[in-house]
């Protein structure tokens, strides 16, 4: 019988104690642990987080480029999926590690689009999201009572979706604010929300930084691993 | 020196392996573990999830009524907060367990409103949310690419906030659909989304049920611990 299987696990936002018990078990049981990196040799932050549970002999890096040429990306994902399929077909238990939670804006899901078409055994294990960790570390709710919340990525710049979220939700999580801090600062000011946000960088690590000053968004280069929470009730 | 401290931890949606390593450690180190229950003797689902990590001699139940009389609720929360303050002031390490994640619609946060005013040491440890677990167990994304998602509780019935979420987000998580399944079915049909949702009950437990048939919403009594994901792209 082929014990080969493919498992995607979320390693959370940055603290190695925020992995789940199940993820730790799968990392111990795995034959191969795939660590995504942006380009060859660039390293994997997911691996940095999980490394104390990982036998480095099992690690295989896999490149997932970060750019906007969809054809190029698809070719790469497809060949990555083929590699995984080969390993699993050969009886390997393959664990793919991903930052945060695998269901929230993760590269892992693009890979699944290819693997779902095979007959491989696939399992996904959730992880702690950056926004839950941010709110926890400040002892504040993401949402309470009859409030709702929305999560929107800032892809290139401020768009209608973000405006709508700010207009209609008491709580808005903005992912990847690094893509256009200036435009974001402008819209927060226009909506009178310049004192209703917090930006957190490297949540869950010992380099975590919290910023509530709108001038930072206007003037500084926001680091890549940053998230913003906007709370209209101002409890930040 | 007083080693007293108060820590709120999320135990996730239902699977005892979805607790984080940190939460398990705190449960082992705790002097007192507070388990919320709806009324005296009703038991605590959070405790059921975490019990394999808990020495039952440390357990203290605390009642958090589930009704809409805000004055009554506030009186109870305030007296619960006083009890906790006494324990912590007497040097106890007190861990409060909460279902899912403590920052997403949890009773724990109402308690913090009282404890924040004291000088107690407070820490919050995030947990796996029900919606991340649902999506993981189906191997589907909550959101991908340039999509956003929103999370709205169905408090009494369908309201403007929910309509807006359905109109403007590719992905909508509806918490507590049990409050008015019929009205929800009606609005999903009106928006042509009757085949674009999944309802999951008791996510993460061995009693997990998935339903995609709109007639269930119309005709059945939806169990309390249910969540709906609506995905306009239909990948469910």
Short mmCIF file of N, CA, C and O in Angstrom, two decimals, chain A residues 6 8-9 34-38 46 62-67 73-74 76-78 80-81 84 96-116 124 155 176 224, chain B residues 141 143-145:
data_model
loop_
_atom_site.label_atom_id
_atom_site.label_comp_id
_atom_site.label_asym_id
_atom_site.label_seq_id
_atom_site.Cartn_x
_atom_site.Cartn_y
_atom_site.Cartn_z
N UNK A 6 0.05 14.10 0.78
CA UNK A 6 0.50 15.49 0.72
C UNK A 6 -0.27 16.30 1.75
O UNK A 6 -1.50 16.26 1.79
N UNK A 8 -0.51 20.20 3.57
CA UNK A 8 -0.11 21.60 3.69
C UNK A 8 -0.40 22.08 5.09
O UNK A 8 -1.51 21.87 5.59
N UNK A 9 0.58 22.69 5.74
CA UNK A 9 0.38 23.15 7.12
C UNK A 9 0.70 24.64 7.22
O UNK A 9 1.62 25.14 6.58
N UNK A 34 8.65 20.52 2.35
CA UNK A 34 8.88 21.49 1.28
C UNK A 34 8.75 22.90 1.83
O UNK A 34 7.75 23.26 2.45
N UNK A 35 9.81 23.69 1.60
CA UNK A 35 9.86 25.06 2.09
C UNK A 35 9.87 25.99 0.89
O UNK A 35 10.80 25.99 0.10
N UNK A 36 8.82 26.79 0.74
CA UNK A 36 8.77 27.69 -0.40
C UNK A 36 9.74 28.85 -0.23
O UNK A 36 9.92 29.35 0.88
N UNK A 37 10.37 29.25 -1.33
CA UNK A 37 11.18 30.47 -1.30
C UNK A 37 10.92 31.28 -2.56
O UNK A 37 10.49 30.74 -3.58
N UNK A 38 11.12 32.60 -2.45
CA UNK A 38 10.79 33.49 -3.58
C UNK A 38 11.71 33.25 -4.76
O UNK A 38 11.30 33.29 -5.90
N UNK A 46 9.01 30.76 6.56
CA UNK A 46 8.23 29.67 7.17
C UNK A 46 9.16 28.66 7.83
O UNK A 46 8.89 28.16 8.93
N UNK A 62 11.56 24.88 -2.61
CA UNK A 62 10.84 24.96 -3.87
C UNK A 62 10.59 26.44 -4.16
O UNK A 62 10.18 27.19 -3.27
N UNK A 63 10.87 26.84 -5.39
CA UNK A 63 10.78 28.27 -5.71
C UNK A 63 9.37 28.65 -6.17
O UNK A 63 8.80 27.99 -7.04
N UNK A 64 8.82 29.68 -5.56
CA UNK A 64 7.55 30.28 -5.98
C UNK A 64 7.81 31.76 -6.24
O UNK A 64 7.79 32.55 -5.32
N UNK A 65 8.06 32.11 -7.50
CA UNK A 65 8.42 33.50 -7.78
C UNK A 65 7.29 34.45 -7.40
O UNK A 65 6.12 34.07 -7.40
N UNK A 66 7.65 35.67 -7.04
CA UNK A 66 6.66 36.69 -6.66
C UNK A 66 6.65 37.78 -7.72
O UNK A 66 7.32 38.80 -7.56
N UNK A 67 5.93 37.55 -8.80
CA UNK A 67 5.78 38.65 -9.76
C UNK A 67 4.43 38.51 -10.43
O UNK A 67 3.62 37.67 -10.02
N UNK A 73 4.19 32.20 -13.90
CA UNK A 73 3.85 31.64 -12.59
C UNK A 73 3.21 30.26 -12.76
O UNK A 73 3.57 29.30 -12.07
N UNK A 74 2.26 30.19 -13.68
CA UNK A 74 1.53 28.93 -13.85
C UNK A 74 2.45 27.80 -14.27
O UNK A 74 2.30 26.66 -13.83
N UNK A 76 5.55 27.51 -13.51
CA UNK A 76 6.35 27.13 -12.33
C UNK A 76 5.49 26.31 -11.35
O UNK A 76 5.95 25.28 -10.82
N UNK A 77 4.26 26.75 -11.10
CA UNK A 77 3.40 26.01 -10.16
C UNK A 77 3.13 24.60 -10.68
O UNK A 77 3.13 23.63 -9.92
N UNK A 78 2.91 24.52 -11.96
CA UNK A 78 2.63 23.23 -12.55
C UNK A 78 3.83 22.29 -12.40
O UNK A 78 3.68 21.12 -12.04
N UNK A 80 6.17 22.55 -10.12
CA UNK A 80 6.27 22.24 -8.69
C UNK A 80 5.28 21.14 -8.30
O UNK A 80 5.61 20.22 -7.54
N UNK A 81 4.07 21.24 -8.84
CA UNK A 81 3.05 20.23 -8.54
C UNK A 81 3.49 18.86 -9.05
O UNK A 81 3.30 17.84 -8.38
N UNK A 84 5.93 17.33 -6.67
CA UNK A 84 5.25 16.82 -5.45
C UNK A 84 4.54 15.51 -5.77
O UNK A 84 4.62 14.54 -5.01
N UNK A 96 4.11 20.45 3.21
CA UNK A 96 4.43 21.77 2.63
C UNK A 96 4.16 22.81 3.71
O UNK A 96 3.05 22.88 4.23
N UNK A 97 5.16 23.63 4.05
CA UNK A 97 4.92 24.63 5.10
C UNK A 97 4.61 25.99 4.49
O UNK A 97 5.16 26.39 3.47
N UNK A 98 3.67 26.67 5.12
CA UNK A 98 3.26 27.97 4.59
C UNK A 98 3.07 28.94 5.75
O UNK A 98 2.67 28.54 6.85
N UNK A 99 3.37 30.20 5.52
CA UNK A 99 3.28 31.25 6.54
C UNK A 99 1.82 31.48 6.91
O UNK A 99 0.94 31.42 6.04
N UNK A 100 1.55 31.76 8.16
CA UNK A 100 0.19 32.08 8.58
C UNK A 100 -0.74 30.90 8.43
O UNK A 100 -0.43 29.80 8.90
N UNK A 101 -1.85 31.11 7.76
CA UNK A 101 -2.85 30.07 7.51
C UNK A 101 -2.89 29.75 6.02
O UNK A 101 -2.89 30.67 5.20
N UNK A 102 -2.96 28.45 5.66
CA UNK A 102 -2.90 28.08 4.24
C UNK A 102 -4.11 28.53 3.42
O UNK A 102 -4.04 28.52 2.20
N UNK A 103 -5.22 28.90 4.09
CA UNK A 103 -6.43 29.25 3.31
C UNK A 103 -6.57 30.75 3.07
O UNK A 103 -7.47 31.18 2.37
N UNK A 104 -5.69 31.53 3.69
CA UNK A 104 -5.79 32.99 3.59
C UNK A 104 -4.63 33.53 2.75
O UNK A 104 -3.52 33.68 3.24
N UNK A 105 -4.89 33.79 1.48
CA UNK A 105 -3.91 34.38 0.56
C UNK A 105 -2.57 33.64 0.55
O UNK A 105 -1.52 34.26 0.67
N UNK A 106 -2.60 32.33 0.41
CA UNK A 106 -1.30 31.64 0.40
C UNK A 106 -1.00 30.99 -0.95
O UNK A 106 -1.89 30.61 -1.70
N UNK A 107 0.27 30.91 -1.23
CA UNK A 107 0.77 30.29 -2.45
C UNK A 107 0.39 28.82 -2.52
O UNK A 107 0.17 28.27 -3.60
N UNK A 108 0.29 28.20 -1.38
CA UNK A 108 -0.07 26.79 -1.28
C UNK A 108 -1.35 26.48 -2.06
O UNK A 108 -1.46 25.44 -2.71
N UNK A 109 -2.32 27.40 -2.02
CA UNK A 109 -3.60 27.15 -2.69
C UNK A 109 -3.45 27.10 -4.22
O UNK A 109 -4.18 26.39 -4.90
N UNK A 110 -2.51 27.88 -4.75
CA UNK A 110 -2.29 27.85 -6.20
C UNK A 110 -1.77 26.48 -6.61
O UNK A 110 -2.13 25.93 -7.65
N UNK A 111 -0.93 25.94 -5.75
CA UNK A 111 -0.39 24.61 -5.96
C UNK A 111 -1.52 23.57 -5.94
O UNK A 111 -1.58 22.66 -6.77
N UNK A 112 -2.43 23.74 -5.00
CA UNK A 112 -3.55 22.79 -4.88
C UNK A 112 -4.40 22.76 -6.14
O UNK A 112 -4.98 21.73 -6.47
N UNK A 113 -4.50 23.90 -6.82
CA UNK A 113 -5.29 23.91 -8.07
C UNK A 113 -4.80 22.83 -9.02
O UNK A 113 -5.58 22.28 -9.79
N UNK A 114 -3.51 22.52 -8.96
CA UNK A 114 -2.97 21.46 -9.82
C UNK A 114 -3.13 20.08 -9.18
O UNK A 114 -3.46 19.11 -9.84
N UNK A 115 -2.88 20.01 -7.88
CA UNK A 115 -2.87 18.71 -7.21
C UNK A 115 -4.27 18.13 -7.02
O UNK A 115 -4.44 16.93 -6.93
N UNK A 116 -5.28 19.02 -6.95
CA UNK A 116 -6.66 18.55 -6.81
C UNK A 116 -7.08 17.65 -7.97
O UNK A 116 -7.94 16.80 -7.82
N UNK A 124 -5.11 19.63 4.55
CA UNK A 124 -4.65 20.97 4.88
C UNK A 124 -4.85 21.21 6.38
O UNK A 124 -5.92 20.90 6.91
N UNK A 155 -3.37 45.32 -3.31
CA UNK A 155 -2.59 44.66 -4.36
C UNK A 155 -1.63 45.62 -5.04
O UNK A 155 -0.43 45.46 -4.96
N UNK A 176 -0.67 43.46 3.16
CA UNK A 176 0.30 44.02 2.20
C UNK A 176 0.20 45.54 2.01
O UNK A 176 0.23 46.03 0.87
N UNK A 224 7.76 44.48 4.04
CA UNK A 224 6.92 43.51 3.34
C UNK A 224 5.93 42.80 4.27
O UNK A 224 4.75 42.70 3.98
N UNK B 141 -9.41 27.76 -0.53
CA UNK B 141 -9.02 29.03 0.08
C UNK B 141 -10.23 29.80 0.62
O UNK B 141 -11.31 29.73 0.05
N UNK B 143 -9.70 33.09 0.76
CA UNK B 143 -9.51 34.14 -0.22
C UNK B 143 -8.18 33.94 -0.91
O UNK B 143 -7.22 33.46 -0.30
N UNK B 144 -8.13 34.29 -2.19
CA UNK B 144 -6.87 34.16 -2.95
C UNK B 144 -6.73 35.34 -3.91
O UNK B 144 -7.67 36.08 -4.14
N UNK B 145 -5.53 35.51 -4.45
CA UNK B 145 -5.27 36.57 -5.41
C UNK B 145 -5.69 37.93 -4.89
O UNK B 145 -5.34 38.32 -3.81
#
